């Protein structure tokens, strides 16, 4: 687990931050941080099992934590140590198009042994992550994911809200054999046409934790990131009532989730503030019942024996706002996107490479999903719409399939407006929104970032089986 600074550490960091802000910025001559995805071994399942052959950034699963302050420049050199091409995609960052890491759209895939320089200044503070956008089903399943934390401009919010420390949890999901090796083949038509490659082993920061040590009285900021290909999480912190303070990196008015259940779609992030309100020595269960028949205990929340101070904690204030453009709902143009296909989806036919084909013929080519009747072929990104720079749009996403899809837009965040016609007034921004079977989700955003931006299902098995397209903004 990433243990991070104590409160005193935070204060010191905050002081150092304001000092640094007062000094002249260095010209950006510093060398980039090198990130090397490569084959490695990881002790995912505990010492009685063999190590698992994985692919990790710098050989680590998850990859190293990248931290940068909002608005400051991050420079990373991708050095490809994999046996196949790759890229880096900075999930959820509203960055210049050329840095987005999409092969065939924003750059060429980086061949083995080659490198590529990324540099950008994240405009938004929050919890993000990085992953490959090449052969995503395999590169994700083998472990290529890492956290990108963009810090608030200063420590004022943490200080005002009495945050004692923070942790980042990357939730991973693996489909392993009895020897703790990745079950092959990595992708099957069965997975692609159903819920994707859902695994049998959940890890937290690369291993199976037994207990999460906490102290009575403390307030912890927990940054949750779902890096799984296909698994959804629905976490319940027994005995605790976490505050949701950010979703997909973006601050929201703090709220307590209904029945305390924290839902994370693939690629989704939630920042929680958790008050450790129980007694020293107590233990609670953190469970996941996203798939109710397969509910399980993820870990124990284990209170130290030492007594804390246990002051009463007021509701948190909202995190400092990021500079998101507010969509003009009155003037917005509506774009409808139908999600179709998959097993039990009743899709009769769709277009692939300009040809109308039946589902069986599509499936023979490994393609089973469509957006607005169009199936994306390998390396293809069908145009879903041309958007005028600076204009507001509503996306009406209609799921006509039997599976939930976490739909992700690159380069922008959108505001959740309504689900199934019911307005959602919580003011939540997403970069990835869950669209459940037979349901409709409405989101809105300003197309303020020029370029070609992918819009796809974040289950890579679905994306690669046709569920992807792009919006051209300009
Ligand atoms: Cu997290 Cu298209 O990506
Ligand atoms: Cu999907």
Short mmCIF file of C-alpha atoms and ligand atoms in Angstrom, two decimals:
data_model
loop_
_atom_site.label_atom_id
_atom_site.label_comp_id
_atom_site.label_asym_id
_atom_site.label_seq_id
_atom_site.Cartn_x
_atom_site.Cartn_y
_atom_site.Cartn_z
CA UNK A 1 0.00 0.00 0.00
CA UNK A 2 1.18 3.48 -0.73
CA UNK A 3 1.54 5.03 2.63
CA UNK A 4 1.73 8.64 2.36
CA UNK A 5 2.58 11.61 4.37
CA UNK A 6 1.36 12.07 7.88
CA UNK A 7 -0.47 15.26 8.61
CA UNK A 8 2.73 16.92 9.70
CA UNK A 9 4.32 15.73 6.45
CA UNK A 10 1.45 17.23 4.50
CA UNK A 11 1.88 20.52 6.26
CA UNK A 12 5.55 20.57 5.54
CA UNK A 13 4.89 19.67 1.90
CA UNK A 14 2.35 22.45 1.70
CA UNK A 15 4.80 24.94 3.09
CA UNK A 16 7.47 23.77 0.69
CA UNK A 17 4.93 24.04 -2.13
CA UNK A 18 4.15 27.67 -1.48
CA UNK A 19 7.83 28.43 -1.15
CA UNK A 20 8.54 26.73 -4.46
CA UNK A 21 5.68 28.64 -6.06
CA UNK A 22 7.33 31.91 -5.09
CA UNK A 23 10.60 31.01 -6.79
CA UNK A 24 11.13 31.50 -10.51
CA UNK A 25 10.24 28.37 -12.51
CA UNK A 26 13.16 26.59 -14.08
CA UNK A 27 13.09 26.51 -17.87
CA UNK A 28 12.08 22.97 -18.80
CA UNK A 29 15.49 21.61 -19.50
CA UNK A 30 15.23 18.80 -16.97
CA UNK A 31 15.35 15.33 -18.39
CA UNK A 32 12.14 13.32 -18.59
CA UNK A 33 11.33 10.55 -16.21
CA UNK A 34 11.89 7.28 -18.07
CA UNK A 35 9.15 4.69 -17.87
CA UNK A 36 9.94 1.22 -19.17
CA UNK A 37 7.18 -1.31 -19.67
CA UNK A 38 8.77 -4.74 -19.63
CA UNK A 39 8.22 -8.39 -18.72
CA UNK A 40 8.75 -9.11 -15.03
CA UNK A 41 7.65 -11.37 -12.20
CA UNK A 42 5.31 -10.39 -9.39
CA UNK A 43 4.29 -12.13 -6.19
CA UNK A 44 0.60 -11.52 -6.71
CA UNK A 45 -0.89 -14.38 -4.74
CA UNK A 46 1.21 -14.90 -1.66
CA UNK A 47 4.35 -16.84 -0.83
CA UNK A 48 2.91 -20.36 -1.19
CA UNK A 49 2.39 -19.73 -4.91
CA UNK A 50 4.97 -19.17 -7.62
CA UNK A 51 5.51 -15.67 -8.89
CA UNK A 52 3.38 -14.60 -11.82
CA UNK A 53 4.91 -13.64 -15.17
CA UNK A 54 3.53 -10.15 -15.78
CA UNK A 55 4.23 -7.02 -17.81
CA UNK A 56 4.81 -3.97 -15.67
CA UNK A 57 6.03 -0.39 -15.95
CA UNK A 58 9.63 -0.46 -14.73
CA UNK A 59 8.85 -4.13 -14.07
CA UNK A 60 6.37 -3.22 -11.32
CA UNK A 61 2.72 -4.11 -10.92
CA UNK A 62 1.19 -1.59 -10.61
CA UNK A 63 3.66 0.83 -12.17
CA UNK A 64 5.36 3.60 -10.18
CA UNK A 65 3.23 6.45 -8.87
CA UNK A 66 3.69 9.59 -10.95
CA UNK A 67 2.95 12.77 -9.02
CA UNK A 68 2.74 16.28 -10.35
CA UNK A 69 1.12 19.45 -9.12
CA UNK A 70 -1.80 20.83 -11.13
CA UNK A 71 -0.54 22.98 -13.98
CA UNK A 72 3.05 21.82 -13.65
CA UNK A 73 4.76 20.00 -16.45
CA UNK A 74 5.15 16.24 -16.49
CA UNK A 75 7.72 14.82 -18.89
CA UNK A 76 7.88 11.06 -19.37
CA UNK A 77 9.94 9.09 -21.86
CA UNK A 78 8.35 5.78 -22.79
CA UNK A 79 11.09 3.24 -23.42
CA UNK A 80 9.47 0.14 -24.83
CA UNK A 81 10.89 -3.02 -23.25
CA UNK A 82 7.96 -5.19 -24.34
CA UNK A 83 8.02 -7.79 -27.12
CA UNK A 84 5.29 -5.82 -28.95
CA UNK A 85 4.43 -2.18 -29.75
CA UNK A 86 2.88 0.00 -27.06
CA UNK A 87 1.97 3.60 -26.12
CA UNK A 88 1.12 5.52 -22.97
CA UNK A 89 -2.37 6.91 -22.54
CA UNK A 90 -3.00 9.32 -19.65
CA UNK A 91 -6.48 8.34 -18.68
CA UNK A 92 -8.72 11.29 -17.83
CA UNK A 93 -6.16 14.02 -18.43
CA UNK A 94 -7.39 16.88 -20.61
CA UNK A 95 -4.14 17.21 -22.52
CA UNK A 96 -3.07 18.28 -26.01
CA UNK A 97 -4.16 15.71 -28.57
CA UNK A 98 -0.62 14.79 -29.66
CA UNK A 99 0.11 13.49 -26.12
CA UNK A 100 -2.96 11.21 -25.91
CA UNK A 101 -1.17 7.99 -26.83
CA UNK A 102 -3.66 6.52 -29.31
CA UNK A 103 -1.91 4.59 -32.09
CA UNK A 104 -3.06 5.49 -35.58
CA UNK A 105 -4.83 8.60 -34.27
CA UNK A 106 -2.39 10.74 -32.28
CA UNK A 107 0.91 8.90 -32.84
CA UNK A 108 2.42 5.75 -34.28
CA UNK A 109 2.68 2.80 -31.89
CA UNK A 110 6.14 2.63 -30.32
CA UNK A 111 8.02 -0.46 -31.52
CA UNK A 112 9.99 -2.70 -29.14
CA UNK A 113 13.26 -0.99 -28.23
CA UNK A 114 12.01 2.41 -29.40
CA UNK A 115 10.99 5.38 -27.30
CA UNK A 116 8.54 8.29 -27.31
CA UNK A 117 8.54 11.51 -25.29
CA UNK A 118 5.37 12.69 -23.59
CA UNK A 119 5.12 16.09 -21.92
CA UNK A 120 2.10 18.02 -20.75
CA UNK A 121 0.82 20.07 -17.84
CA UNK A 122 -2.33 18.48 -16.34
CA UNK A 123 -4.95 21.24 -16.00
CA UNK A 124 -6.94 19.37 -13.34
CA UNK A 125 -5.96 18.10 -9.91
CA UNK A 126 -7.18 14.61 -9.07
CA UNK A 127 -6.71 10.87 -9.32
CA UNK A 128 -5.76 9.59 -12.77
CA UNK A 129 -3.86 6.66 -14.20
CA UNK A 130 -1.80 5.61 -17.17
CA UNK A 131 -2.02 2.56 -19.37
CA UNK A 132 -1.25 1.33 -22.86
CA UNK A 133 -3.59 1.94 -25.80
CA UNK A 134 -2.12 -0.80 -28.00
CA UNK A 135 -3.45 -4.35 -27.92
CA UNK A 136 -5.20 -3.18 -24.77
CA UNK A 137 -6.87 -6.44 -23.80
CA UNK A 138 -3.55 -8.27 -23.53
CA UNK A 139 -1.43 -5.37 -22.25
CA UNK A 140 -4.03 -4.61 -19.57
CA UNK A 141 -4.49 -8.25 -18.56
CA UNK A 142 -0.73 -8.67 -18.15
CA UNK A 143 -0.58 -5.80 -15.69
CA UNK A 144 0.34 -2.57 -17.50
CA UNK A 145 -1.22 0.18 -15.36
CA UNK A 146 0.03 2.83 -12.98
CA UNK A 147 -1.30 5.77 -10.96
CA UNK A 148 -0.96 9.43 -11.91
CA UNK A 149 -1.76 11.75 -9.02
CA UNK A 150 -2.23 15.42 -9.80
CA UNK A 151 -2.02 17.37 -6.58
CA UNK A 152 -4.11 20.38 -5.67
CA UNK A 153 -2.26 23.69 -5.98
CA UNK A 154 -1.63 23.70 -2.22
CA UNK A 155 -2.42 21.73 0.93
CA UNK A 156 -5.14 24.10 2.12
CA UNK A 157 -8.08 21.73 1.57
CA UNK A 158 -6.37 18.81 3.33
CA UNK A 159 -5.47 21.09 6.21
CA UNK A 160 -8.92 22.69 6.51
CA UNK A 161 -10.59 19.28 6.47
CA UNK A 162 -8.23 17.62 8.90
CA UNK A 163 -6.97 14.97 6.48
CA UNK A 164 -4.34 12.98 8.36
CA UNK A 165 -2.96 11.00 5.46
CA UNK A 166 -3.78 9.65 2.03
CA UNK A 167 -3.45 6.36 0.23
CA UNK A 168 -3.88 5.27 -3.37
CA UNK A 169 -5.34 1.84 -4.10
CA UNK A 170 -5.05 0.40 -7.57
CA UNK A 171 -7.53 -2.43 -7.80
CA UNK A 172 -6.43 -5.10 -10.26
CA UNK A 173 -8.07 -8.25 -11.53
CA UNK A 174 -6.29 -11.32 -12.84
CA UNK A 175 -7.42 -14.55 -14.40
CA UNK A 176 -4.86 -17.00 -13.11
CA UNK A 177 -4.23 -20.73 -13.37
CA UNK A 178 -3.56 -22.93 -10.32
CA UNK A 179 0.14 -22.15 -10.83
CA UNK A 180 -0.66 -18.43 -10.56
CA UNK A 181 0.10 -17.80 -14.23
CA UNK A 182 -2.11 -15.83 -16.61
CA UNK A 183 -4.75 -18.12 -18.08
CA UNK A 184 -4.38 -18.29 -21.85
CA UNK A 185 -5.58 -17.46 -24.38
CA UNK A 186 -5.78 -13.89 -23.17
CA UNK A 187 -8.76 -13.02 -25.34
CA UNK A 188 -11.55 -15.27 -26.44
CA UNK A 189 -14.68 -14.59 -28.43
CA UNK A 190 -16.59 -15.81 -25.38
CA UNK A 191 -15.14 -13.02 -23.20
CA UNK A 192 -15.41 -10.46 -25.97
CA UNK A 193 -19.09 -11.18 -26.59
CA UNK A 194 -19.96 -11.32 -22.87
CA UNK A 195 -18.61 -9.27 -19.98
CA UNK A 196 -14.92 -9.18 -21.00
CA UNK A 197 -12.03 -10.94 -19.28
CA UNK A 198 -13.21 -11.01 -15.69
CA UNK A 199 -10.59 -12.67 -13.51
CA UNK A 200 -10.48 -14.83 -10.40
CA UNK A 201 -7.93 -12.89 -8.33
CA UNK A 202 -8.32 -9.33 -7.11
CA UNK A 203 -5.21 -7.45 -6.06
CA UNK A 204 -4.73 -4.17 -4.28
CA UNK A 205 -1.54 -2.43 -5.37
CA UNK A 206 -0.28 -5.71 -6.78
CA UNK A 207 -0.94 -8.19 -3.99
CA UNK A 208 -3.73 -9.70 -1.94
CA UNK A 209 -3.88 -7.74 1.28
CA UNK A 210 -5.05 -9.27 4.54
CA UNK A 211 -5.72 -6.15 6.54
CA UNK A 212 -5.68 -2.40 6.19
CA UNK A 213 -4.10 -0.87 9.30
CA UNK A 214 -5.87 2.26 10.54
CA UNK A 215 -5.93 4.31 13.71
CA UNK A 216 -9.00 5.34 15.68
CA UNK A 217 -9.82 8.99 15.09
CA UNK A 218 -7.94 9.56 11.88
CA UNK A 219 -9.39 10.88 8.62
CA UNK A 220 -7.96 9.22 5.52
CA UNK A 221 -8.20 10.26 1.90
CA UNK A 222 -8.44 7.10 -0.15
CA UNK A 223 -7.89 7.33 -3.89
CA UNK A 224 -9.46 4.30 -5.57
CA UNK A 225 -8.58 3.35 -9.15
CA UNK A 226 -10.10 0.42 -11.01
CA UNK A 227 -7.41 -0.80 -13.42
CA UNK A 228 -9.18 -4.08 -14.23
CA UNK A 229 -10.01 -4.89 -17.82
CA UNK A 230 -13.57 -5.91 -17.12
CA UNK A 231 -14.35 -6.30 -13.42
CA UNK A 232 -16.66 -3.82 -11.71
CA UNK A 233 -16.26 -3.20 -7.98
CA UNK A 234 -18.92 -2.29 -5.43
CA UNK A 235 -17.17 -1.74 -2.12
CA UNK A 236 -18.80 -1.56 1.29
CA UNK A 237 -16.78 -0.39 4.29
CA UNK A 238 -18.55 -2.12 7.15
CA UNK A 239 -19.06 0.19 10.14
CA UNK A 240 -17.95 3.27 8.18
CA UNK A 241 -19.62 5.94 6.12
CA UNK A 242 -17.12 7.25 3.57
CA UNK A 243 -17.58 10.62 1.91
CA UNK A 244 -17.19 10.71 -1.86
CA UNK A 245 -15.22 13.87 -2.62
CA UNK A 246 -14.17 13.24 -6.25
CA UNK A 247 -15.24 11.05 -9.14
CA UNK A 248 -12.97 10.28 -12.09
CA UNK A 249 -10.51 12.81 -10.70
CA UNK A 250 -12.97 15.71 -10.60
CA UNK A 251 -14.19 17.20 -7.31
CA UNK A 252 -17.89 16.78 -6.54
CA UNK A 253 -20.03 18.20 -3.75
CA UNK A 254 -19.20 15.67 -0.99
CA UNK A 255 -21.86 13.01 -0.50
CA UNK A 256 -22.27 9.67 1.23
CA UNK A 257 -22.98 6.90 -1.25
CA UNK A 258 -26.32 5.15 -1.10
CA UNK A 259 -26.05 2.23 1.33
CA UNK A 260 -22.39 3.14 1.57
CA UNK A 261 -21.67 1.22 -1.65
CA UNK A 262 -18.84 2.63 -3.74
CA UNK A 263 -19.15 1.53 -7.36
CA UNK A 264 -16.15 1.58 -9.67
CA UNK A 265 -16.44 0.69 -13.33
CA UNK A 266 -13.32 -0.35 -15.21
CA UNK A 267 -11.11 2.78 -15.46
CA UNK A 268 -13.24 4.59 -12.88
CA UNK A 269 -11.83 6.46 -9.89
CA UNK A 270 -13.41 7.59 -6.65
CA UNK A 271 -11.72 9.68 -3.96
CA UNK A 272 -13.07 8.99 -0.49
CA UNK A 273 -12.65 10.64 2.87
CA UNK A 274 -13.06 8.00 5.57
CA UNK A 275 -13.38 8.85 9.24
CA UNK A 276 -12.06 6.08 11.47
CA UNK A 277 -14.82 6.37 14.02
CA UNK A 278 -14.54 2.95 15.73
CA UNK A 279 -12.62 1.84 18.82
CA UNK A 280 -8.98 0.81 18.99
CA UNK A 281 -8.50 -2.90 18.29
CA UNK A 282 -11.75 -3.32 16.34
CA UNK A 283 -11.92 -5.06 12.95
CA UNK A 284 -14.37 -4.58 10.10
CA UNK A 285 -14.85 -6.12 6.68
CA UNK A 286 -14.31 -4.32 3.43
CA UNK A 287 -16.36 -6.35 1.00
CA UNK A 288 -17.11 -6.27 -2.72
CA UNK A 289 -20.51 -7.39 -3.96
CA UNK A 290 -20.48 -6.03 -7.50
CA UNK A 291 -21.42 -9.58 -8.53
CA UNK A 292 -23.78 -10.46 -5.66
CA UNK A 293 -23.50 -14.24 -6.07
CA UNK A 294 -19.73 -13.90 -5.87
CA UNK A 295 -19.46 -11.38 -3.07
CA UNK A 296 -16.22 -11.65 -1.14
CA UNK A 297 -14.17 -10.02 1.60
CA UNK A 298 -11.46 -7.83 0.07
CA UNK A 299 -9.71 -7.16 3.37
CA UNK A 300 -10.17 -6.31 7.02
CA UNK A 301 -10.11 -2.76 8.27
CA UNK A 302 -7.89 -3.29 11.30
CA UNK A 303 -7.72 -0.67 14.06
CA UNK A 304 -4.47 -0.32 15.94
CA UNK A 305 -4.60 -0.95 19.68
CA UNK A 306 -3.37 2.52 20.44
CA UNK A 307 -6.11 5.01 21.15
CA UNK A 308 -6.48 7.99 18.86
CA UNK A 309 -7.98 11.34 19.72
CA UNK A 310 -11.35 10.78 18.00
CA UNK A 311 -12.55 14.33 17.53
CA UNK A 312 -15.95 14.64 15.89
CA UNK A 313 -15.46 15.33 12.22
CA UNK A 314 -17.67 17.77 10.38
CA UNK A 315 -18.75 17.03 6.81
CA UNK A 316 -15.92 17.82 4.42
CA UNK A 317 -15.93 20.83 2.16
CA UNK A 318 -15.64 20.39 -1.60
CA UNK A 319 -12.17 20.04 -3.07
CA UNK A 320 -10.92 23.14 -4.87
CA UNK A 321 -12.59 23.33 -8.29
CA UNK A 322 -10.74 22.47 -11.49
CA UNK A 323 -11.11 24.78 -14.50
CA UNK A 324 -13.75 22.69 -16.31
CA UNK A 325 -15.83 24.43 -18.96
CA UNK A 326 -19.53 24.42 -18.03
CA UNK A 327 -21.77 23.09 -20.83
CA UNK A 328 -24.57 25.39 -21.95
CA UNK A 329 -27.50 22.96 -21.80
CA UNK A 330 -29.88 25.38 -23.47
CA UNK A 331 -27.70 25.73 -26.55
CA UNK A 332 -26.29 22.20 -26.61
CA UNK A 333 -26.72 19.97 -29.63
CA UNK A 334 -27.81 16.40 -28.83
CA UNK A 335 -25.93 13.43 -30.25
CA UNK A 336 -27.40 9.98 -29.84
CA UNK A 337 -25.17 6.97 -29.53
CA UNK A 338 -26.67 3.49 -29.58
CA UNK A 339 -24.64 0.71 -27.97
CA UNK A 340 -25.45 -2.57 -29.69
CA UNK A 341 -24.34 -6.16 -30.06
CA UNK A 342 -22.85 -8.88 -27.91
CA UNK A 343 -24.32 -12.13 -26.67
CA UNK A 344 -28.06 -11.99 -26.05
CA UNK A 345 -28.11 -8.51 -27.54
CA UNK A 346 -30.32 -9.27 -30.53
CA UNK A 347 -28.18 -7.33 -33.01
CA UNK A 348 -29.14 -8.55 -36.50
CA UNK A 349 -26.55 -6.74 -38.58
CA UNK A 350 -24.07 -3.90 -38.57
CA UNK A 351 -21.52 -2.27 -40.88
CA UNK A 352 -17.88 -3.28 -40.84
CA UNK A 353 -15.45 -1.69 -43.29
CA UNK A 354 -18.39 -0.24 -45.24
CA UNK A 355 -20.12 -3.63 -45.64
CA UNK A 356 -23.34 -4.61 -43.90
CA UNK A 357 -22.90 -7.98 -42.24
CA UNK A 358 -24.87 -10.33 -40.03
CA UNK A 359 -23.77 -11.02 -36.47
CA UNK A 360 -22.43 -14.46 -37.32
CA UNK A 361 -20.20 -13.14 -40.11
CA UNK A 362 -19.01 -10.36 -37.82
CA UNK A 363 -18.26 -12.80 -35.02
CA UNK A 364 -16.10 -14.84 -37.40
CA UNK A 365 -13.88 -11.77 -37.58
CA UNK A 366 -13.96 -11.36 -33.80
CA UNK A 367 -16.29 -8.35 -34.05
CA UNK A 368 -19.47 -8.31 -32.02
CA UNK A 369 -20.19 -4.75 -30.88
CA UNK A 370 -21.35 -1.62 -32.68
CA UNK A 371 -21.82 2.09 -32.00
CA UNK A 372 -24.67 3.55 -34.07
CA UNK A 373 -24.65 0.47 -36.29
CA UNK A 374 -20.94 0.67 -37.09
CA UNK A 375 -18.39 -1.89 -35.97
CA UNK A 376 -14.80 -0.66 -35.71
CA UNK A 377 -12.39 -2.92 -37.57
CA UNK A 378 -8.83 -3.52 -36.35
CA UNK A 379 -7.06 -0.16 -36.20
CA UNK A 380 -10.23 1.61 -37.37
CA UNK A 381 -11.92 4.42 -35.48
CA UNK A 382 -15.22 5.25 -37.15
CA UNK A 383 -16.16 8.91 -37.00
CA UNK A 384 -19.07 9.37 -34.57
CA UNK A 385 -19.38 13.10 -35.06
CA UNK A 386 -17.64 16.34 -35.97
CA UNK A 387 -17.89 18.79 -33.12
CA UNK A 388 -17.47 22.54 -33.33
CA UNK A 389 -14.69 23.82 -31.09
CA UNK A 390 -16.13 25.52 -28.04
CA UNK A 391 -19.67 24.26 -28.57
CA UNK A 392 -21.75 22.37 -25.97
CA UNK A 393 -23.03 18.87 -26.67
CA UNK A 394 -25.34 16.41 -24.98
CA UNK A 395 -24.54 12.76 -25.53
CA UNK A 396 -27.50 10.46 -25.21
CA UNK A 397 -26.11 6.98 -24.67
CA UNK A 398 -28.55 4.15 -25.14
CA UNK A 399 -27.50 0.65 -24.17
CA UNK A 400 -29.40 -1.94 -26.22
CA UNK A 401 -27.14 -4.78 -25.10
CA UNK A 402 -27.27 -7.28 -22.24
CA UNK A 403 -24.07 -5.99 -20.58
CA UNK A 404 -23.02 -2.80 -18.79
CA UNK A 405 -20.48 -0.66 -20.65
CA UNK A 406 -18.15 1.92 -19.08
CA UNK A 407 -18.06 4.49 -21.89
CA UNK A 408 -14.99 6.69 -21.96
CA UNK A 409 -14.33 9.95 -23.81
CA UNK A 410 -10.74 11.08 -24.31
CA UNK A 411 -9.54 14.62 -23.74
CA UNK A 412 -12.69 15.86 -21.98
CA UNK A 413 -14.84 15.31 -18.91
CA UNK A 414 -18.61 15.28 -19.21
CA UNK A 415 -21.23 16.14 -16.66
CA UNK A 416 -23.80 13.48 -15.79
CA UNK A 417 -27.20 15.00 -16.57
CA UNK A 418 -29.70 12.15 -16.32
CA UNK A 419 -30.15 8.39 -16.07
CA UNK A 420 -33.22 6.86 -17.69
CA UNK A 421 -34.77 10.29 -17.98
CA UNK A 422 -34.33 11.02 -14.27
CA UNK A 423 -32.24 14.09 -13.70
CA UNK A 424 -29.13 13.78 -11.62
CA UNK A 425 -28.42 17.08 -9.94
CA UNK A 426 -25.37 16.07 -7.92
CA UNK A 427 -23.11 17.80 -10.40
CA UNK A 428 -20.84 14.84 -11.03
CA UNK A 429 -18.26 14.89 -13.78
CA UNK A 430 -16.98 11.72 -15.40
CA UNK A 431 -14.52 10.69 -18.05
CA UNK A 432 -15.99 7.17 -17.97
CA UNK A 433 -19.67 6.59 -17.32
CA UNK A 434 -21.45 3.30 -16.69
CA UNK A 435 -24.32 2.65 -19.07
CA UNK A 436 -26.34 -0.29 -17.76
CA UNK A 437 -28.24 -2.77 -19.94
CA UNK A 438 -31.48 -1.39 -21.34
CA UNK A 439 -30.80 2.01 -19.92
CA UNK A 440 -30.09 5.51 -21.13
CA UNK A 441 -27.53 7.95 -19.80
CA UNK A 442 -27.30 11.59 -20.72
CA UNK A 443 -24.09 13.56 -20.30
CA UNK A 444 -23.02 17.01 -21.47
CA UNK A 445 -19.72 18.67 -22.20
CA UNK A 446 -18.03 21.49 -24.05
CA UNK A 447 -15.95 20.32 -27.01
CA UNK A 448 -13.10 22.63 -26.06
CA UNK A 449 -10.09 20.47 -26.87
CA UNK A 450 -9.18 20.33 -30.57
CA UNK A 451 -8.28 17.02 -32.17
CA UNK A 452 -9.52 13.49 -32.78
CA UNK A 453 -10.67 11.94 -29.50
CA UNK A 454 -11.61 8.34 -28.94
CA UNK A 455 -14.95 7.41 -27.48
CA UNK A 456 -15.09 3.75 -26.52
CA UNK A 457 -16.10 1.10 -24.07
CA UNK A 458 -13.29 0.76 -21.52
CA UNK A 459 -13.61 -3.01 -21.39
CA UNK A 460 -10.78 -3.60 -23.89
CA UNK A 461 -12.31 -6.89 -25.06
CA UNK A 462 -15.39 -4.89 -26.13
CA UNK A 463 -13.38 -2.02 -27.55
CA UNK A 464 -11.27 -4.37 -29.68
CA UNK A 465 -14.38 -6.25 -30.79
CA UNK A 466 -15.82 -3.11 -32.36
CA UNK A 467 -17.07 -0.78 -29.62
CA UNK A 468 -14.99 2.27 -30.42
CA UNK A 469 -15.17 5.42 -32.49
CA UNK A 470 -14.01 8.99 -32.42
CA UNK A 471 -15.19 12.55 -32.20
CA UNK A 472 -13.39 15.15 -34.26
CA UNK A 473 -13.22 18.48 -32.46
CA UNK A 474 -12.09 21.48 -34.47
CU1 LIG B 1 -8.28 4.55 -20.30
CU2 LIG B 1 -9.06 4.99 -24.32
O1 LIG B 1 -8.64 4.77 -22.34
CU1 LIG B 2 -18.42 -2.70 -23.13
#
